[in-house]
PDB file of C-alpha atoms in Angstrom:
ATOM      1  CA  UNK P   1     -42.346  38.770 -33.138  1.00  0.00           C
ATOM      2  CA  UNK P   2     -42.164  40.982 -30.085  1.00  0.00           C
ATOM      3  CA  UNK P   3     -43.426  45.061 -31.233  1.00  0.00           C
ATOM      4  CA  UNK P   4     -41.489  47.340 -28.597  1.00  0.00           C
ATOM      5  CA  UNK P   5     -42.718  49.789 -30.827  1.00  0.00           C
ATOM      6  CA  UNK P   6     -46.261  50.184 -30.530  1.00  0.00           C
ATOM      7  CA  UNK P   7     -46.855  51.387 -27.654  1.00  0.00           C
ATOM      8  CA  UNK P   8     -44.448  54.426 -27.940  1.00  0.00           C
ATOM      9  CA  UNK P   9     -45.805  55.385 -31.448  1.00  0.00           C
ATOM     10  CA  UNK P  10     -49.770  54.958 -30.089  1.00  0.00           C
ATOM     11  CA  UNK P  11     -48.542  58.566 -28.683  1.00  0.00           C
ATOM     12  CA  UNK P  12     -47.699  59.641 -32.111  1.00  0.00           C
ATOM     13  CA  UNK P  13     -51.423  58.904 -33.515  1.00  0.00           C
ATOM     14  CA  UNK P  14     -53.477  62.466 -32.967  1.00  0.00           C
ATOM     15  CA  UNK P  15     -55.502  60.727 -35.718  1.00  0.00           C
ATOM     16  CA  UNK P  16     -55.818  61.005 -39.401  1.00  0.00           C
ATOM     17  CA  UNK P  17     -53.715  64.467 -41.089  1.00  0.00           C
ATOM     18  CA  UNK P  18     -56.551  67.381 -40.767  1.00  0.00           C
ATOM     19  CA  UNK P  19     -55.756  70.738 -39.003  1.00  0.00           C
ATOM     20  CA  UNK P  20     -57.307  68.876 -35.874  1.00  0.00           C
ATOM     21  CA  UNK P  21     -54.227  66.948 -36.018  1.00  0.00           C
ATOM     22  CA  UNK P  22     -52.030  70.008 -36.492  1.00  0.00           C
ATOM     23  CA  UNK P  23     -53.426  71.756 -33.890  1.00  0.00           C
ATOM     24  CA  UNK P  24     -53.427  69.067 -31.439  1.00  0.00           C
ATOM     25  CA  UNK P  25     -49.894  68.257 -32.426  1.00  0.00           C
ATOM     26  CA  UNK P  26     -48.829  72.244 -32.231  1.00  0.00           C
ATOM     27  CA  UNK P  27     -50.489  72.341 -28.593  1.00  0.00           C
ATOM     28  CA  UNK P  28     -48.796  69.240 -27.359  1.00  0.00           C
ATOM     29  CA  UNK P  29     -45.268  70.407 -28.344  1.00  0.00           C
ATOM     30  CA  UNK P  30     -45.942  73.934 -26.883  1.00  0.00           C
ATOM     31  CA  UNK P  31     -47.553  72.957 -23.883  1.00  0.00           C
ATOM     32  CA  UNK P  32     -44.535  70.204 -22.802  1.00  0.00           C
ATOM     33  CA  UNK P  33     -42.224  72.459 -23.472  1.00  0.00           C
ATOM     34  CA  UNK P  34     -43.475  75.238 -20.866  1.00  0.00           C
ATOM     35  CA  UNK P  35     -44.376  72.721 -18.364  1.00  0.00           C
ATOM     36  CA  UNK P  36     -41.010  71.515 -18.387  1.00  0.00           C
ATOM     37  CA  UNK P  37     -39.349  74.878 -18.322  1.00  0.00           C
ATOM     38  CA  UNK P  38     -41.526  76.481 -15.225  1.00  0.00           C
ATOM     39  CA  UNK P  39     -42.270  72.816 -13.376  1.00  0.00           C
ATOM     40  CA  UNK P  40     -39.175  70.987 -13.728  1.00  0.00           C
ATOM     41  CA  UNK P  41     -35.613  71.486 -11.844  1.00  0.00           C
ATOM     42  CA  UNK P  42     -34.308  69.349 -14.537  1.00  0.00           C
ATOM     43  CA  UNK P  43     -35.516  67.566 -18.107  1.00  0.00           C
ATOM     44  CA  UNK P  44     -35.552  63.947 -16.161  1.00  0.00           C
ATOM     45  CA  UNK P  45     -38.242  65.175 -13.739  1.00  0.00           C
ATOM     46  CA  UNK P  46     -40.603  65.828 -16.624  1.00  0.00           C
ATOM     47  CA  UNK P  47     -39.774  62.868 -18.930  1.00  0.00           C
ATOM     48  CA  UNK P  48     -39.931  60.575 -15.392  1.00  0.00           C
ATOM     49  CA  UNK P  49     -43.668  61.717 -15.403  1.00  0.00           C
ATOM     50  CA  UNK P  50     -44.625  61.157 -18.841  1.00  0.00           C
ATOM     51  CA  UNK P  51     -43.528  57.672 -18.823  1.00  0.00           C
ATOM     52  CA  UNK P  52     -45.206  57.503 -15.761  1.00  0.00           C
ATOM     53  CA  UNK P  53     -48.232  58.599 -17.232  1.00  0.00           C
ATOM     54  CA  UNK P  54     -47.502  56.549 -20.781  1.00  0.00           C
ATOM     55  CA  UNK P  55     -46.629  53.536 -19.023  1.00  0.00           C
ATOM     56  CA  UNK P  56     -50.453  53.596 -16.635  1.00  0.00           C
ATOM     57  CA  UNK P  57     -52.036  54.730 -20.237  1.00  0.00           C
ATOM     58  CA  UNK P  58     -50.908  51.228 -21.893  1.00  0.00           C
ATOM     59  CA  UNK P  59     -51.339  49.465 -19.085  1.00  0.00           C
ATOM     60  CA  UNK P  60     -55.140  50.470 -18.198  1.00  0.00           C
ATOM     61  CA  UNK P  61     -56.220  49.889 -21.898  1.00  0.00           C
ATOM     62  CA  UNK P  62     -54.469  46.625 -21.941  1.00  0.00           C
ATOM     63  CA  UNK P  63     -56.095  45.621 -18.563  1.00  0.00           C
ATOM     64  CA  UNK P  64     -59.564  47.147 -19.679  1.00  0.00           C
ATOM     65  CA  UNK P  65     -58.881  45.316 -22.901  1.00  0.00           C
ATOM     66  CA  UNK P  66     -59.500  48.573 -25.058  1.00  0.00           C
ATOM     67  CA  UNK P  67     -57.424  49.041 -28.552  1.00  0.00           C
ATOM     68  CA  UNK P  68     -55.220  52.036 -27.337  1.00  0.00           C
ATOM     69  CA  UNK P  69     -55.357  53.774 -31.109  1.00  0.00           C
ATOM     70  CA  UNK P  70     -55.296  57.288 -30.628  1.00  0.00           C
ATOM     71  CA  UNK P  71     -53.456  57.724 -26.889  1.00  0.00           C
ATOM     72  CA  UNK P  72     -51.784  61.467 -28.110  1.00  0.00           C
ATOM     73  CA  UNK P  73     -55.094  62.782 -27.660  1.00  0.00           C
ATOM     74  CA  UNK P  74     -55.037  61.362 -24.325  1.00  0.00           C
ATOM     75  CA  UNK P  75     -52.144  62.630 -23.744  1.00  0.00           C
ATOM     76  CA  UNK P  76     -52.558  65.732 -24.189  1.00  0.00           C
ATOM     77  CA  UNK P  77     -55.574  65.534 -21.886  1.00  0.00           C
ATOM     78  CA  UNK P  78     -52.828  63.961 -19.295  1.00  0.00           C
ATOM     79  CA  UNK P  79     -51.143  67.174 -19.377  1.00  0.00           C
ATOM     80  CA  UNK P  80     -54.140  69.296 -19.099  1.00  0.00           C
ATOM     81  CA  UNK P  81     -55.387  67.627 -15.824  1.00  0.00           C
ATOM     82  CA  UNK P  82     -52.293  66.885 -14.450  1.00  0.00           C
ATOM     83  CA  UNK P  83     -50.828  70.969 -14.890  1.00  0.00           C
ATOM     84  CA  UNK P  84     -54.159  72.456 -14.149  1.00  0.00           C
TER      85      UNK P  84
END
């Protein structure tokens, strides 16, 4: 009954397979890695502030009551703003 799932692999989603995708995908993986290697003391630090960020992602489109489909691109965008 219950889908733990879901709102971990709504991160996953860039969308459907294109070279969008690949490219978004590429960009994510680069980008957290540097911002945890020149931001972070430790790994914790970083991964405390993407489930910070996850966790206010799922909860504003369940509040707003919007289908949270695609939240990597958001995510991504998360990392931008937050970084900049």
């Amino acid at each position: 009954k219950f889908q733990f799932w879901r709102p971990i692999t709504a991160f996953l989603n860039f969308g459907p397979l294109s070279l969008g995708w690949l490219m978004t995908a590429h960009f994510v993986w680069t980008y957290m890695s540097t911002l945890e290697r020149l931001n972070y003391a430790t790994p914790y630090e970083f991964w405390y502030m993407i489930a910070f960020g996850g966790t206010s992602m799922v909860l504003g489109y369940t509040v707003l009551k919007i289908p949270p489909r695609f939240l990597g691109h958001n995510l991504s965008t998360f990392l931008v703003c937050l970084e900049s």
